[in-house]
Amino acid sequence: MNVTTRSLAPRPIDIALLASVFVVAACGLLYELAAGALASYLLGDSVLQFSTIIGTYLFAMGIGSWLSRYLERQLPAHFLRIELLVALVGGTLPAVLFVANAYVPGAFRFLLYSMVLLVGTLVGLEIPLVMRILKRNVALKDVVSQVLTFDYLGALAVSVAFPLLLVPHLGLIRTGLLFGLLNAAVGLWALWLFRYELRHLAAHAVACVAVLAVLLLGFLGADRITTFAEDKFYQDRIVFTAASPYQRIVVTHGKAGHRLYLNGNLQFAQRDEYRYHEALVHPAMAAHGGPRKVAVLGGGDGMAVREILKYPSVESITLVELDPAMTQLFSQHETLAQLNSHALSNPKVTVVNTDAFQWLQDTPEMFDVIVVDFPDPTNFAIGKLYTNSFYALLEQRLAASGYAVVQTTSPLVARRSFWTVVQTIESVGLQTMPYHAHVPSFGEWGFVIASRRPWTMPERLPAGLQFLNLPTLALLRDFPQDMARAPSEVNRLSNQVLVHTYEQEWGQVGH
């Protein structure tokens, strides 16, 4: 009867502890998501990174839960200390890893998994301690149900807020520090709740204040921490940064002019981007003869659109770019808009911010030329845009006499990856014309034209091109022996062999 009464009328201290479980669960999952996001940004292959981070974190939680059996006395004091450690280590995790990647990149992976192991172990200690503290006043069956309910609710809340609110508006570093502050606040609340049970109350209070001060200073100086790390990583002066739900966008300026980086990967350098974009656009556009309707998939920087607008026959261009932050940046930032000659503001251009795969499935339109300018297949989310399923959709949206052109990584550095894309396009019944061009910022770079009719050499190119002319265009089709066609598989949604091949080939660079 006594136990039942206590479980039906929990004390305020028990309610406070259950609220703490909600915060603790949210913070724990946040650190896990932040580690996975950083790993996928910097190491590529998001499926692999999130899988290994989640597995390591859950394993560490199991270790923490097992170690909790050895904490027998002064449970509130242990809970307070662990809470402050979680706040300090978890809250600073994104900042520490970000700086480490810039200054000691060789230690990044070791530091990443060490911090995930430590945070996971500490979080694994938290919940058993809370349950044992609550057990003093609440029946065991109610303890388990209540603690797990609040634990799962906290996880749900942060899993929704992380991609939709926190990262886009605060960035990874400030988000981590904010949740570290929440963990530290739980520690401070525990200090007040158990003030009559704690020995060395003054020492605990000093520890709480110190952790809160460190995290608050970090939160206020998060921009300086980011700049400190990025200035080292990117070398050139950073003129713009943004964190969207999809990627981190960084624009720098140096001797080579402006450079665009997405998740740390160079997308173009102002000094030689004309070579890439002329090679991407004109072999297909000029060969068509009189394209009127054109689609650009990816290419949110507007450079490909700039080249397409050099054809008077073009009546409409549909730019399909997943990230609205990219198209806003290159249409509204005056300096960057000048790089694409204000192409995104041209009345012929319609910008659609959506997933290109889904857009191809939904649109009923047919196009004379489709320019596919996605980032390289560094992870499965991008890799799906290089599969036979995607190219089958592309074929359905291509006019009978139309051409599609796909940027296709380096045939020199990633030879098998390049020919995998060619093989995959051919698997859906399209003819291919592979070619390559030298872009100093990237090295030797590859492209593939896909069509139902054979590609024919154009009779003319637009005036004013800086790189491409008809004699040069004829040479781009020649593949020397070290770039010649190699055996390859079809890249399918079910296997995504291209992502693994790409990672293997580019991972050998510099080794």
Short mmCIF file of C-alpha atoms in Angstrom, two decimals:
data_model
loop_
_atom_site.label_atom_id
_atom_site.label_comp_id
_atom_site.label_asym_id
_atom_site.label_seq_id
_atom_site.Cartn_x
_atom_site.Cartn_y
_atom_site.Cartn_z
CA MET A 1 0.00 0.00 0.00
CA ASN A 2 2.86 2.30 0.90
CA VAL A 3 4.62 1.78 -2.42
CA THR A 4 1.40 2.25 -4.39
CA THR A 5 0.69 5.56 -2.65
CA ARG A 6 4.15 6.86 -3.47
CA SER A 7 3.85 5.85 -7.15
CA LEU A 8 0.47 7.56 -7.51
CA ALA A 9 1.62 10.77 -5.88
CA PRO A 10 5.26 11.35 -6.86
CA ARG A 11 7.14 14.01 -5.00
CA PRO A 12 8.22 17.24 -6.77
CA ILE A 13 11.81 16.00 -6.65
CA ASP A 14 10.78 12.92 -8.66
CA ILE A 15 8.97 15.04 -11.24
CA ALA A 16 12.07 17.21 -11.56
CA LEU A 17 14.23 14.14 -12.13
CA LEU A 18 11.88 12.86 -14.84
CA ALA A 19 12.06 16.26 -16.54
CA SER A 20 15.83 15.93 -16.32
CA VAL A 21 15.60 12.57 -18.10
CA PHE A 22 13.89 14.34 -21.02
CA VAL A 23 16.74 16.85 -21.26
CA VAL A 24 19.44 14.21 -20.74
CA ALA A 25 18.00 12.03 -23.54
CA ALA A 26 17.72 14.98 -25.91
CA CYS A 27 21.29 16.05 -25.20
CA GLY A 28 22.67 12.54 -25.58
CA LEU A 29 21.06 12.03 -28.98
CA LEU A 30 22.12 15.51 -30.08
CA TYR A 31 25.79 14.71 -29.47
CA GLU A 32 25.38 11.49 -31.42
CA LEU A 33 23.75 13.29 -34.37
CA ALA A 34 26.37 16.05 -34.30
CA ALA A 35 29.19 13.50 -34.42
CA GLY A 36 27.52 11.65 -37.30
CA ALA A 37 26.90 14.87 -39.25
CA LEU A 38 30.48 16.05 -38.79
CA ALA A 39 31.85 12.66 -39.81
CA SER A 40 29.70 12.58 -42.96
CA TYR A 41 30.69 16.17 -43.82
CA LEU A 42 34.41 15.53 -43.44
CA LEU A 43 34.83 11.82 -44.19
CA GLY A 44 32.03 11.27 -46.74
CA ASP A 45 29.71 8.26 -47.10
CA SER A 46 26.99 9.39 -44.68
CA VAL A 47 25.47 5.90 -44.33
CA LEU A 48 28.80 4.42 -43.21
CA GLN A 49 29.60 7.30 -40.87
CA PHE A 50 26.18 7.41 -39.17
CA SER A 51 26.11 3.61 -38.87
CA THR A 52 29.51 3.41 -37.21
CA ILE A 53 28.86 6.43 -34.97
CA ILE A 54 25.49 5.08 -33.81
CA GLY A 55 26.97 1.61 -33.26
CA THR A 56 29.90 2.99 -31.26
CA TYR A 57 27.62 5.23 -29.21
CA LEU A 58 25.18 2.43 -28.34
CA PHE A 59 28.06 0.11 -27.46
CA ALA A 60 29.48 2.80 -25.18
CA MET A 61 26.07 3.27 -23.52
CA GLY A 62 26.09 -0.44 -22.77
CA ILE A 63 29.50 -0.06 -21.12
CA GLY A 64 28.20 2.86 -19.07
CA SER A 65 25.13 0.93 -17.96
CA TRP A 66 27.33 -1.99 -16.89
CA LEU A 67 29.72 0.31 -15.00
CA SER A 68 26.83 1.91 -13.09
CA ARG A 69 26.63 -1.19 -10.88
CA TYR A 70 29.86 -0.09 -9.20
CA LEU A 71 28.41 3.24 -8.09
CA GLU A 72 26.71 2.36 -4.82
CA ARG A 73 26.83 5.34 -2.48
CA GLN A 74 26.27 9.06 -2.91
CA LEU A 75 24.22 8.48 -6.08
CA PRO A 76 23.14 12.16 -6.40
CA ALA A 77 26.80 13.23 -6.25
CA HIS A 78 27.76 10.75 -8.96
CA PHE A 79 24.82 11.89 -11.09
CA LEU A 80 25.91 15.52 -10.73
CA ARG A 81 29.53 14.79 -11.68
CA ILE A 82 28.52 12.71 -14.69
CA GLU A 83 26.10 15.38 -15.83
CA LEU A 84 28.85 18.01 -15.79
CA LEU A 85 31.24 15.71 -17.66
CA VAL A 86 28.63 15.00 -20.33
CA ALA A 87 27.98 18.73 -20.64
CA LEU A 88 31.68 19.53 -21.04
CA VAL A 89 32.68 16.69 -23.38
CA GLY A 90 29.46 16.49 -25.41
CA GLY A 91 28.92 20.23 -25.61
CA THR A 92 32.42 20.91 -26.94
CA LEU A 93 32.49 17.85 -29.22
CA PRO A 94 31.63 19.66 -32.49
CA ALA A 95 34.02 22.54 -31.74
CA VAL A 96 36.91 20.26 -30.78
CA LEU A 97 36.43 18.03 -33.84
CA PHE A 98 36.08 20.99 -36.17
CA VAL A 99 39.34 22.53 -34.93
CA ALA A 100 41.09 19.15 -34.95
CA ASN A 101 40.15 18.59 -38.59
CA ALA A 102 41.80 21.90 -39.51
CA TYR A 103 44.98 21.60 -37.42
CA VAL A 104 45.60 17.86 -36.89
CA PRO A 105 43.56 16.12 -39.63
CA GLY A 106 45.44 12.86 -39.11
CA ALA A 107 44.06 12.59 -35.58
CA PHE A 108 40.46 13.44 -36.51
CA ARG A 109 39.12 9.90 -36.80
CA PHE A 110 40.76 8.74 -33.55
CA LEU A 111 39.49 11.81 -31.68
CA LEU A 112 36.00 11.41 -33.17
CA TYR A 113 35.50 7.86 -31.94
CA SER A 114 37.24 8.53 -28.62
CA MET A 115 34.84 11.36 -27.83
CA VAL A 116 31.82 9.35 -28.99
CA LEU A 117 32.92 6.46 -26.75
CA LEU A 118 33.39 8.76 -23.78
CA VAL A 119 30.08 10.59 -24.22
CA GLY A 120 28.22 7.33 -24.82
CA THR A 121 29.70 5.77 -21.68
CA LEU A 122 28.75 8.79 -19.58
CA VAL A 123 25.20 8.87 -21.00
CA GLY A 124 24.95 5.13 -20.30
CA LEU A 125 25.71 5.88 -16.66
CA GLU A 126 23.10 8.64 -16.36
CA ILE A 127 19.82 6.75 -16.84
CA PRO A 128 20.57 3.84 -14.44
CA LEU A 129 21.54 6.38 -11.77
CA VAL A 130 18.31 8.33 -12.23
CA MET A 131 16.29 5.12 -12.02
CA ARG A 132 18.03 4.08 -8.82
CA ILE A 133 17.46 7.52 -7.26
CA LEU A 134 13.78 7.43 -8.23
CA LYS A 135 13.44 3.86 -6.97
CA ARG A 136 13.82 5.16 -3.43
CA ASN A 137 10.34 6.70 -3.69
CA VAL A 138 8.56 5.12 -6.67
CA ALA A 139 7.66 1.51 -7.47
CA LEU A 140 10.11 -0.16 -9.87
CA LYS A 141 7.52 -0.78 -12.60
CA ASP A 142 6.58 2.91 -12.56
CA VAL A 143 10.23 3.98 -12.54
CA VAL A 144 11.00 1.97 -15.66
CA SER A 145 7.91 3.09 -17.59
CA GLN A 146 8.27 6.76 -16.64
CA VAL A 147 12.00 7.02 -17.25
CA LEU A 148 11.84 5.26 -20.62
CA THR A 149 8.84 7.37 -21.68
CA PHE A 150 10.67 10.63 -20.98
CA ASP A 151 13.85 9.22 -22.51
CA TYR A 152 12.12 8.40 -25.81
CA LEU A 153 10.22 11.71 -25.87
CA GLY A 154 13.49 13.62 -25.49
CA ALA A 155 15.05 11.64 -28.31
CA LEU A 156 12.05 12.33 -30.56
CA ALA A 157 12.14 16.06 -29.90
CA VAL A 158 15.81 16.50 -30.76
CA SER A 159 15.72 14.17 -33.78
CA VAL A 160 13.12 16.48 -35.36
CA ALA A 161 14.67 19.76 -34.22
CA PHE A 162 18.28 18.90 -35.20
CA PRO A 163 17.92 19.03 -39.01
CA LEU A 164 14.97 21.44 -39.22
CA LEU A 165 15.79 24.10 -36.63
CA LEU A 166 19.07 23.71 -34.80
CA VAL A 167 21.71 23.20 -37.50
CA PRO A 168 20.20 25.64 -40.05
CA HIS A 169 19.88 28.47 -37.50
CA LEU A 170 22.69 27.83 -35.00
CA GLY A 171 25.24 25.68 -36.82
CA LEU A 172 26.85 22.54 -35.40
CA ILE A 173 29.27 24.23 -33.01
CA ARG A 174 26.74 26.53 -31.36
CA THR A 175 24.13 23.74 -31.26
CA GLY A 176 26.54 21.44 -29.40
CA LEU A 177 27.44 24.15 -26.90
CA LEU A 178 23.76 25.03 -26.35
CA PHE A 179 22.94 21.44 -25.41
CA GLY A 180 26.05 21.31 -23.25
CA LEU A 181 24.59 24.27 -21.38
CA LEU A 182 21.32 22.34 -21.00
CA ASN A 183 23.22 19.38 -19.54
CA ALA A 184 25.07 21.70 -17.19
CA ALA A 185 21.76 23.31 -16.19
CA VAL A 186 20.47 19.84 -15.24
CA GLY A 187 23.60 19.47 -13.11
CA LEU A 188 22.91 22.81 -11.43
CA TRP A 189 19.30 21.76 -10.85
CA ALA A 190 20.52 18.49 -9.31
CA LEU A 191 22.81 20.52 -7.05
CA TRP A 192 19.75 22.38 -5.73
CA LEU A 193 17.53 19.30 -5.47
CA PHE A 194 20.07 17.27 -3.49
CA ARG A 195 21.76 20.09 -1.60
CA TYR A 196 21.03 18.41 1.75
CA GLU A 197 22.48 15.06 0.62
CA LEU A 198 25.67 16.26 -1.04
CA ARG A 199 28.98 16.36 0.72
CA HIS A 200 31.37 19.12 -0.31
CA LEU A 201 28.49 21.23 -1.58
CA ALA A 202 30.75 24.23 -2.23
CA ALA A 203 33.08 22.19 -4.46
CA HIS A 204 30.14 20.91 -6.49
CA ALA A 205 28.83 24.46 -6.86
CA VAL A 206 32.21 25.70 -8.11
CA ALA A 207 32.34 22.84 -10.64
CA CYS A 208 28.85 23.71 -11.93
CA VAL A 209 29.71 27.37 -12.33
CA ALA A 210 33.02 26.58 -14.04
CA VAL A 211 31.43 24.23 -16.61
CA LEU A 212 28.60 26.68 -17.27
CA ALA A 213 31.12 29.50 -17.75
CA VAL A 214 33.26 27.52 -20.21
CA LEU A 215 30.25 26.51 -22.30
CA LEU A 216 28.70 29.98 -22.22
CA LEU A 217 31.95 31.58 -23.35
CA GLY A 218 32.20 29.00 -26.12
CA PHE A 219 28.61 29.66 -27.18
CA LEU A 220 29.19 33.41 -27.33
CA GLY A 221 32.45 32.92 -29.23
CA ALA A 222 31.22 30.17 -31.57
CA ASP A 223 31.72 32.33 -34.65
CA ARG A 224 35.33 32.98 -33.70
CA ILE A 225 35.92 29.26 -33.16
CA THR A 226 34.47 28.50 -36.58
CA THR A 227 36.56 31.23 -38.22
CA PHE A 228 39.70 30.04 -36.40
CA ALA A 229 39.23 26.51 -37.75
CA GLU A 230 38.08 27.44 -41.25
CA ASP A 231 40.84 30.01 -41.82
CA LYS A 232 43.37 27.25 -41.28
CA PHE A 233 41.46 24.65 -43.31
CA TYR A 234 40.68 26.82 -46.33
CA GLN A 235 43.88 28.93 -46.34
CA ASP A 236 42.25 31.80 -48.28
CA ARG A 237 40.22 34.52 -46.60
CA ILE A 238 36.64 33.42 -45.93
CA VAL A 239 34.06 35.88 -47.24
CA PHE A 240 30.86 33.91 -46.64
CA THR A 241 29.72 30.90 -44.63
CA ALA A 242 26.33 29.31 -44.13
CA ALA A 243 25.02 26.04 -42.71
CA SER A 244 21.89 24.80 -44.47
CA PRO A 245 19.98 21.60 -43.64
CA TYR A 246 21.86 19.96 -46.52
CA GLN A 247 25.46 21.19 -46.35
CA ARG A 248 27.98 23.72 -45.09
CA ILE A 249 28.62 26.43 -47.68
CA VAL A 250 31.92 28.33 -47.59
CA VAL A 251 33.11 30.94 -50.08
CA THR A 252 36.74 32.11 -49.90
CA HIS A 253 38.77 34.74 -51.76
CA GLY A 254 42.46 34.58 -52.56
CA LYS A 255 44.91 34.68 -55.44
CA ALA A 256 42.69 32.36 -57.48
CA GLY A 257 39.70 34.63 -56.89
CA HIS A 258 36.59 33.23 -55.23
CA ARG A 259 36.31 29.54 -54.41
CA LEU A 260 33.16 27.65 -53.41
CA TYR A 261 33.33 24.74 -50.99
CA LEU A 262 30.46 22.45 -50.02
CA ASN A 263 31.17 20.36 -46.91
CA GLY A 264 34.86 21.10 -47.38
CA ASN A 265 34.95 19.92 -51.01
CA LEU A 266 35.98 22.42 -53.69
CA GLN A 267 33.21 23.07 -56.25
CA PHE A 268 34.83 25.78 -58.35
CA ALA A 269 37.65 28.32 -58.42
CA GLN A 270 36.97 31.61 -60.13
CA ARG A 271 40.33 31.50 -61.94
CA ASP A 272 39.47 28.46 -64.06
CA GLU A 273 35.78 27.63 -63.56
CA TYR A 274 35.13 28.74 -67.14
CA ARG A 275 37.03 25.65 -68.36
CA TYR A 276 34.77 23.33 -66.39
CA HIS A 277 31.48 25.01 -67.25
CA GLU A 278 32.26 25.53 -70.94
CA ALA A 279 33.23 21.86 -71.22
CA LEU A 280 30.09 20.82 -69.32
CA VAL A 281 27.56 22.83 -71.31
CA HIS A 282 28.64 23.56 -74.90
CA PRO A 283 29.36 20.11 -76.40
CA ALA A 284 25.72 19.13 -75.81
CA MET A 285 24.10 22.52 -76.42
CA ALA A 286 25.98 23.26 -79.65
CA ALA A 287 25.47 19.73 -81.01
CA HIS A 288 21.70 20.01 -80.58
CA GLY A 289 21.51 22.91 -83.00
CA GLY A 290 18.54 24.84 -81.63
CA PRO A 291 17.64 23.92 -78.02
CA ARG A 292 14.61 25.73 -76.66
CA LYS A 293 13.81 24.05 -73.34
CA VAL A 294 16.73 23.25 -71.04
CA ALA A 295 16.90 21.79 -67.53
CA VAL A 296 19.85 22.06 -65.15
CA LEU A 297 19.92 19.56 -62.27
CA GLY A 298 22.22 20.74 -59.50
CA GLY A 299 24.46 23.66 -60.41
CA GLY A 300 22.90 26.05 -57.90
CA ASP A 301 25.82 28.45 -58.41
CA GLY A 302 24.30 29.47 -61.75
CA MET A 303 27.52 29.05 -63.78
CA ALA A 304 26.03 26.40 -66.10
CA VAL A 305 22.94 28.59 -66.57
CA ARG A 306 25.24 31.48 -67.54
CA GLU A 307 26.70 29.37 -70.37
CA ILE A 308 23.29 28.11 -71.54
CA LEU A 309 22.03 31.69 -71.88
CA LYS A 310 24.62 32.25 -74.62
CA TYR A 311 22.24 30.44 -77.01
CA PRO A 312 19.54 32.78 -78.45
CA SER A 313 17.28 29.81 -79.26
CA VAL A 314 16.79 29.03 -75.55
CA GLU A 315 13.31 30.02 -74.38
CA SER A 316 13.26 28.55 -70.87
CA ILE A 317 15.69 27.10 -68.33
CA THR A 318 14.51 25.14 -65.30
CA LEU A 319 17.15 24.97 -62.56
CA VAL A 320 16.47 22.19 -60.05
CA GLU A 321 18.63 22.71 -56.95
CA LEU A 322 17.90 20.97 -53.66
CA ASP A 323 19.37 23.65 -51.39
CA PRO A 324 17.60 27.05 -51.51
CA ALA A 325 20.57 28.56 -49.65
CA MET A 326 22.70 28.00 -52.78
CA THR A 327 20.36 29.66 -55.25
CA GLN A 328 19.66 32.54 -52.86
CA LEU A 329 23.38 33.10 -52.33
CA PHE A 330 24.24 33.16 -56.04
CA SER A 331 21.30 35.33 -56.98
CA GLN A 332 21.35 37.84 -54.10
CA HIS A 333 25.02 38.17 -53.05
CA GLU A 334 26.24 40.91 -55.39
CA THR A 335 29.82 39.68 -55.83
CA LEU A 336 28.82 36.05 -56.39
CA ALA A 337 25.92 36.97 -58.67
CA GLN A 338 28.44 38.80 -60.86
CA LEU A 339 30.33 35.51 -61.32
CA ASN A 340 27.33 33.97 -63.08
CA SER A 341 26.49 37.27 -64.85
CA HIS A 342 23.27 37.48 -62.79
CA ALA A 343 22.03 34.41 -64.67
CA LEU A 344 19.62 33.32 -61.92
CA SER A 345 17.74 36.63 -62.23
CA ASN A 346 17.18 36.18 -65.97
CA PRO A 347 13.44 36.00 -66.83
CA LYS A 348 14.04 32.81 -68.83
CA VAL A 349 15.17 31.02 -65.66
CA THR A 350 12.85 29.24 -63.23
CA VAL A 351 14.42 28.00 -59.99
CA VAL A 352 12.90 24.92 -58.33
CA ASN A 353 14.28 23.99 -54.90
CA THR A 354 13.55 20.30 -54.57
CA ASP A 355 15.12 16.86 -54.88
CA ALA A 356 16.05 16.21 -58.53
CA PHE A 357 15.12 12.51 -58.31
CA GLN A 358 11.62 13.35 -57.10
CA TRP A 359 11.30 16.19 -59.59
CA LEU A 360 12.07 13.89 -62.53
CA GLN A 361 9.39 11.50 -61.29
CA ASP A 362 6.78 14.25 -61.01
CA THR A 363 7.40 16.61 -63.93
CA PRO A 364 5.54 15.97 -67.22
CA GLU A 365 7.86 18.27 -69.21
CA MET A 366 10.27 17.23 -71.96
CA PHE A 367 13.59 18.97 -72.53
CA ASP A 368 15.93 19.44 -75.47
CA VAL A 369 19.01 19.48 -73.25
CA ILE A 370 19.43 18.40 -69.61
CA VAL A 371 22.63 19.42 -67.82
CA VAL A 372 23.37 17.26 -64.77
CA ASP A 373 25.83 19.03 -62.48
CA PHE A 374 25.71 17.22 -59.13
CA PRO A 375 28.57 16.96 -56.63
CA ASP A 376 30.65 13.80 -56.81
CA PRO A 377 29.06 10.64 -55.31
CA THR A 378 30.70 10.89 -51.88
CA ASN A 379 27.70 9.35 -50.10
CA PHE A 380 24.55 7.36 -50.79
CA ALA A 381 22.29 10.42 -50.77
CA ILE A 382 24.18 11.79 -53.78
CA GLY A 383 24.99 8.35 -55.15
CA LYS A 384 21.30 7.71 -55.90
CA LEU A 385 21.57 10.48 -58.51
CA TYR A 386 24.11 8.36 -60.40
CA THR A 387 22.05 5.13 -60.49
CA ASN A 388 20.30 3.42 -63.40
CA SER A 389 16.98 4.32 -61.75
CA PHE A 390 17.84 8.01 -62.01
CA TYR A 391 19.08 7.75 -65.59
CA ALA A 392 15.90 5.87 -66.57
CA LEU A 393 13.90 8.87 -65.31
CA LEU A 394 16.26 11.20 -67.14
CA GLU A 395 15.69 9.31 -70.39
CA GLN A 396 11.92 9.74 -70.04
CA ARG A 397 12.25 13.53 -69.78
CA LEU A 398 14.62 13.86 -72.75
CA ALA A 399 13.17 14.87 -76.13
CA ALA A 400 13.70 12.43 -79.01
CA SER A 401 16.54 14.52 -80.46
CA GLY A 402 17.74 15.74 -77.06
CA TYR A 403 21.06 15.46 -75.24
CA ALA A 404 21.82 15.06 -71.56
CA VAL A 405 25.28 15.74 -70.18
CA VAL A 406 26.55 14.50 -66.81
CA GLN A 407 29.61 15.69 -64.89
CA THR A 408 31.41 12.47 -64.02
CA THR A 409 34.46 12.96 -61.73
CA SER A 410 38.07 12.45 -62.84
CA PRO A 411 38.77 9.65 -65.34
CA LEU A 412 42.42 9.80 -64.28
CA VAL A 413 42.14 9.70 -60.48
CA ALA A 414 38.85 7.75 -60.34
CA ARG A 415 39.01 5.78 -63.59
CA ARG A 416 36.66 2.95 -62.55
CA SER A 417 34.18 5.44 -61.08
CA PHE A 418 34.07 7.38 -64.35
CA TRP A 419 33.42 4.31 -66.49
CA THR A 420 30.87 3.02 -63.96
CA VAL A 421 28.78 6.10 -64.72
CA VAL A 422 29.17 5.48 -68.47
CA GLN A 423 28.16 1.83 -68.05
CA THR A 424 25.16 2.82 -65.91
CA ILE A 425 23.88 5.35 -68.45
CA GLU A 426 24.22 2.80 -71.25
CA SER A 427 22.28 0.24 -69.20
CA VAL A 428 19.06 2.26 -69.64
CA GLY A 429 19.37 2.23 -73.44
CA LEU A 430 21.05 5.60 -74.04
CA GLN A 431 24.09 6.09 -76.24
CA THR A 432 27.08 7.77 -74.62
CA MET A 433 29.89 10.07 -75.70
CA PRO A 434 32.49 10.32 -72.91
CA TYR A 435 34.99 13.18 -72.94
CA HIS A 436 37.32 15.02 -70.57
CA ALA A 437 38.96 18.40 -70.05
CA HIS A 438 41.81 19.72 -67.94
CA VAL A 439 40.71 22.09 -65.17
CA PRO A 440 43.77 23.17 -63.12
CA SER A 441 41.86 23.35 -59.81
CA PHE A 442 40.59 19.79 -60.23
CA GLY A 443 43.00 18.16 -62.66
CA GLU A 444 41.68 15.99 -65.49
CA TRP A 445 37.87 16.00 -65.33
CA GLY A 446 35.29 13.87 -67.08
CA PHE A 447 31.85 14.29 -68.62
CA VAL A 448 29.39 12.05 -70.47
CA ILE A 449 26.82 13.04 -73.09
CA ALA A 450 23.79 10.71 -73.22
CA SER A 451 21.26 10.60 -76.04
CA ARG A 452 19.09 8.41 -78.26
CA ARG A 453 20.83 9.57 -81.44
CA PRO A 454 24.61 9.58 -81.92
CA TRP A 455 26.38 12.76 -80.86
CA THR A 456 27.59 14.77 -83.83
CA MET A 457 30.34 17.35 -83.91
CA PRO A 458 28.79 20.85 -83.90
CA GLU A 459 29.51 23.25 -86.74
CA ARG A 460 29.88 26.27 -84.50
CA LEU A 461 30.18 27.39 -80.87
CA PRO A 462 28.99 30.63 -79.27
CA ALA A 463 31.31 33.61 -79.60
CA GLY A 464 33.41 34.77 -76.69
CA LEU A 465 34.33 31.42 -75.12
CA GLN A 466 37.63 31.45 -73.24
CA PHE A 467 38.54 27.77 -73.44
CA LEU A 468 36.55 25.77 -75.94
CA ASN A 469 36.78 25.94 -79.73
CA LEU A 470 36.04 23.35 -82.45
CA PRO A 471 39.61 21.99 -82.75
CA THR A 472 39.83 21.68 -78.95
CA LEU A 473 36.43 20.00 -78.76
CA ALA A 474 37.58 17.28 -81.13
CA LEU A 475 40.53 16.49 -78.84
CA LEU A 476 38.39 16.09 -75.69
CA ARG A 477 37.12 12.72 -76.92
CA ASP A 478 40.57 11.16 -76.91
CA PHE A 479 41.29 9.00 -73.84
CA PRO A 480 44.95 8.02 -73.35
CA GLN A 481 45.82 4.58 -72.05
CA ASP A 482 45.71 5.50 -68.34
CA MET A 483 42.15 6.80 -68.72
CA ALA A 484 40.85 4.24 -71.21
CA ARG A 485 37.65 2.33 -70.52
CA ALA A 486 37.92 -0.04 -67.58
CA PRO A 487 35.62 -2.94 -66.57
CA SER A 488 32.77 -1.65 -64.42
CA GLU A 489 29.39 -2.54 -62.95
CA VAL A 490 26.02 -0.86 -63.26
CA ASN A 491 25.36 1.43 -60.30
CA ARG A 492 21.96 0.51 -58.85
CA LEU A 493 19.93 1.84 -55.92
CA SER A 494 20.20 -1.60 -54.36
CA ASN A 495 23.99 -1.73 -54.36
CA GLN A 496 25.43 1.79 -54.87
CA VAL A 497 28.75 0.32 -56.03
CA LEU A 498 29.80 3.73 -57.31
CA VAL A 499 30.00 5.25 -53.81
CA HIS A 500 32.33 2.49 -52.63
CA THR A 501 34.46 2.62 -55.79
CA TYR A 502 34.69 6.41 -55.62
CA GLU A 503 35.73 6.33 -51.96
CA GLN A 504 38.43 3.71 -52.67
CA GLU A 505 39.91 5.57 -55.64
CA TRP A 506 39.92 9.06 -54.18
CA GLY A 507 41.04 7.68 -50.82
CA GLN A 508 44.29 6.58 -52.46
CA VAL A 509 45.18 10.12 -53.48
CA GLY A 510 48.16 11.30 -51.49
CA HIS A 511 48.95 7.81 -50.15
#
